[in-house]
PDB file of C-alpha atoms in Angstrom:
ATOM      1  CA  SER A   1      44.082 -20.754  13.329  1.00 45.00           C
ATOM      2  CA  GLN A   2      43.535 -17.267  14.736  1.00 47.00           C
ATOM      3  CA  GLU A   3      43.910 -15.776  11.266  1.00 48.00           C
ATOM      4  CA  ASP A   4      41.208 -18.069   9.854  1.00 45.00           C
ATOM      5  CA  ALA A   5      38.857 -17.221  12.714  1.00 43.00           C
ATOM      6  CA  SER A   6      39.270 -13.485  12.259  1.00 44.00           C
ATOM      7  CA  TYR A   7      38.709 -13.830   8.509  1.00 43.00           C
ATOM      8  CA  ALA A   8      35.443 -15.663   9.127  1.00 44.00           C
ATOM      9  CA  ASN A   9      34.231 -12.729  11.222  1.00 43.00           C
ATOM     10  CA  ILE A  10      34.911 -10.231   8.459  1.00 47.00           C
ATOM     11  CA  LEU A  11      31.978 -11.455   6.400  1.00 49.00           C
ATOM     12  CA  PRO A  12      28.921 -11.013   8.622  1.00 52.00           C
ATOM     13  CA  SER A  13      25.701 -12.571   7.496  1.00 52.00           C
ATOM     14  CA  SER A  14      23.421  -9.931   6.086  1.00 53.00           C
ATOM     15  CA  PRO A  15      19.653  -9.812   5.802  1.00 54.00           C
ATOM     16  CA  PRO A  16      18.159 -10.146   2.351  1.00 52.00           C
ATOM     17  CA  PRO A  17      18.302  -6.909   0.400  1.00 56.00           C
ATOM     18  CA  SER A  18      15.360  -4.609   0.874  1.00 66.00           C
ATOM     19  CA  ASN A  19      13.250  -3.510  -2.029  1.00 69.00           C
ATOM     20  CA  SER A  20      15.131  -1.032  -4.152  1.00 77.00           C
ATOM     21  CA  SER A  21      13.101  -1.223  -7.368  1.00 91.00           C
ATOM     22  CA  LEU A  22      10.341   1.064  -8.500  1.00 93.00           C
ATOM     23  CA  VAL A  23       8.244   0.378 -11.581  1.00 95.00           C
ATOM     24  CA  ILE A  24       6.526   3.448 -12.975  1.00 92.00           C
ATOM     25  CA  ILE A  25       3.452   3.533 -15.176  1.00 91.00           C
ATOM     26  CA  MET A  26       3.300   6.974 -16.681  1.00 86.00           C
ATOM     27  CA  GLY A  27       0.597   8.576 -18.800  1.00 83.00           C
ATOM     28  CA  ASN A  28      -2.801   6.985 -19.259  1.00 81.00           C
ATOM     29  CA  LEU A  29      -4.035   3.675 -17.908  1.00 85.00           C
ATOM     30  CA  ARG A  30      -4.351   1.131 -20.688  1.00 85.00           C
ATOM     31  CA  GLY A  31      -4.417  -2.600 -21.125  1.00 88.00           C
ATOM     32  CA  GLY A  32      -6.968  -3.796 -18.596  1.00 89.00           C
ATOM     33  CA  GLU A  33      -6.829  -6.214 -15.689  1.00 92.00           C
ATOM     34  CA  GLN A  34      -5.363  -9.137 -17.622  1.00 95.00           C
ATOM     35  CA  ALA A  35      -2.357  -7.048 -18.654  1.00 94.00           C
ATOM     36  CA  TRP A  36      -1.949  -5.626 -15.150  1.00 94.00           C
ATOM     37  CA  GLU A  37      -2.087  -9.077 -13.546  1.00 95.00           C
ATOM     38  CA  SER A  38       0.734 -10.083 -15.883  1.00 96.00           C
ATOM     39  CA  LEU A  39       2.686  -6.989 -14.803  1.00 96.00           C
ATOM     40  CA  TYR A  40       2.246  -7.961 -11.153  1.00 95.00           C
ATOM     41  CA  LYS A  41       3.268 -11.578 -11.680  1.00 95.00           C
ATOM     42  CA  LYS A  42       6.124 -11.149 -14.160  1.00 95.00           C
ATOM     43  CA  VAL A  43       7.628  -7.833 -13.073  1.00 95.00           C
ATOM     44  CA  LEU A  44       6.576  -6.552  -9.653  1.00 94.00           C
ATOM     45  CA  ASP A  45       6.393  -9.794  -7.672  1.00 93.00           C
ATOM     46  CA  VAL A  46       9.547 -11.439  -8.995  1.00 92.00           C
ATOM     47  CA  ASN A  47      11.546  -8.264  -8.391  1.00 92.00           C
ATOM     48  CA  SER A  48       9.840  -7.294  -5.118  1.00 92.00           C
ATOM     49  CA  ALA A  49       9.261  -3.963  -6.799  1.00 94.00           C
ATOM     50  CA  ASP A  50       7.020  -1.114  -5.755  1.00 94.00           C
ATOM     51  CA  LEU A  51       4.604   0.409  -8.246  1.00 95.00           C
ATOM     52  CA  ALA A  52       4.130   4.111  -8.915  1.00 93.00           C
ATOM     53  CA  LEU A  53       1.491   5.661 -11.128  1.00 90.00           C
ATOM     54  CA  ILE A  54       2.178   9.014 -12.737  1.00 86.00           C
ATOM     55  CA  ILE A  55      -1.128   9.728 -14.377  1.00 85.00           C
ATOM     56  CA  GLY A  56      -3.648  12.424 -15.087  1.00 80.00           C
ATOM     57  CA  PRO A  57      -6.447  13.109 -12.614  1.00 76.00           C
ATOM     58  CA  THR A  58      -8.449   9.969 -11.882  1.00 65.00           C
ATOM     59  CA  ASN A  59     -11.599  11.715 -13.096  1.00 65.00           C
ATOM     60  CA  SER A  60      -9.983  12.724 -16.404  1.00 60.00           C
ATOM     61  CA  THR A  61     -11.366  11.429 -19.673  1.00 60.00           C
ATOM     62  CA  SER A  62      -8.197   9.414 -20.288  1.00 57.00           C
ATOM     63  CA  ASN A  63      -8.593   7.426 -17.056  1.00 59.00           C
ATOM     64  CA  TYR A  64     -12.378   7.066 -16.980  1.00 60.00           C
ATOM     65  CA  LEU A  65     -12.245   3.603 -18.565  1.00 65.00           C
ATOM     66  CA  TYR A  66     -10.565   2.132 -15.466  1.00 75.00           C
ATOM     67  CA  PRO A  67     -11.907   3.947 -12.388  1.00 75.00           C
ATOM     68  CA  ASN A  68     -11.677   0.783 -10.254  1.00 82.00           C
ATOM     69  CA  SER A  69      -8.399  -0.517 -11.624  1.00 87.00           C
ATOM     70  CA  SER A  70      -6.373  -2.814  -9.375  1.00 93.00           C
ATOM     71  CA  LEU A  71      -3.427  -0.564 -10.239  1.00 93.00           C
ATOM     72  CA  TYR A  72      -4.761   1.987  -7.755  1.00 91.00           C
ATOM     73  CA  THR A  73      -4.769  -0.618  -4.983  1.00 92.00           C
ATOM     74  CA  ARG A  74      -1.388  -2.082  -5.889  1.00 94.00           C
ATOM     75  CA  ALA A  75       0.445   1.236  -6.332  1.00 94.00           C
ATOM     76  CA  LYS A  76       2.544   2.412  -3.436  1.00 93.00           C
ATOM     77  CA  TYR A  77       2.707   5.878  -4.988  1.00 92.00           C
ATOM     78  CA  ILE A  78       0.102   7.683  -7.070  1.00 90.00           C
ATOM     79  CA  TRP A  79       1.058  11.045  -8.464  1.00 86.00           C
ATOM     80  CA  ASN A  80      -1.648  12.880 -10.355  1.00 84.00           C
ATOM     81  CA  PHE A  81      -0.622  15.550 -12.815  1.00 79.00           C
ATOM     82  CA  ARG A  82      -2.441  17.488 -15.457  1.00 81.00           C
ATOM     83  CA  GLU A  83      -2.414  15.796 -18.851  1.00 80.00           C
ATOM     84  CA  TYR A  84       0.854  16.356 -20.714  1.00 80.00           C
ATOM     85  CA  ASN A  85       1.653  16.094 -24.395  1.00 85.00           C
ATOM     86  CA  ASP A  86       5.074  14.852 -23.259  1.00 87.00           C
ATOM     87  CA  TRP A  87       4.943  13.083 -19.884  1.00 81.00           C
ATOM     88  CA  ALA A  88       8.692  13.581 -19.477  1.00 86.00           C
ATOM     89  CA  ASP A  89       7.754  17.098 -18.383  1.00 87.00           C
ATOM     90  CA  ALA A  90       5.927  15.580 -15.391  1.00 79.00           C
ATOM     91  CA  ILE A  91       9.053  13.617 -14.435  1.00 82.00           C
ATOM     92  CA  ASP A  92      11.051  16.866 -14.507  1.00 88.00           C
ATOM     93  CA  LEU A  93       8.806  18.215 -11.743  1.00 84.00           C
ATOM     94  CA  ILE A  94       9.629  15.298  -9.437  1.00 80.00           C
ATOM     95  CA  ASN A  95      13.405  15.462  -9.387  1.00 81.00           C
ATOM     96  CA  GLY A  96      14.662  17.914 -11.978  1.00 89.00           C
ATOM     97  CA  THR A  97      15.931  17.322 -15.490  1.00 91.00           C
ATOM     98  CA  SER A  98      19.248  15.573 -14.807  1.00 89.00           C
ATOM     99  CA  TRP A  99      17.729  12.197 -15.734  1.00 87.00           C
ATOM    100  CA  ARG A 100      17.487  13.375 -19.347  1.00 89.00           C
ATOM    101  CA  GLU A 101      21.285  13.378 -19.562  1.00 86.00           C
ATOM    102  CA  THR A 102      21.705   9.657 -18.838  1.00 72.00           C
TER     103      THR A 102
END
């Protein structure tokens, strides 16, 4: 019927959803390649998620253990900040403090 045909046109096929997930590693790099490979396989890949690093300067003493980390290659975003006692303060600089209220 005409009604059935018009109903069928209401629900257009849609492309698969685009990536809307962001995984953030914040602070100092720890764990090593085996841990990071697990992160890629079990979190990033299965969720089609992007990776962001919010870390101290790459030449800082806290990141010197992993200067060639695959995290740097895999990360879509790398934000370097001075070292913080509380890394939540670095997040405040990105988009304000409203996230603390959730």
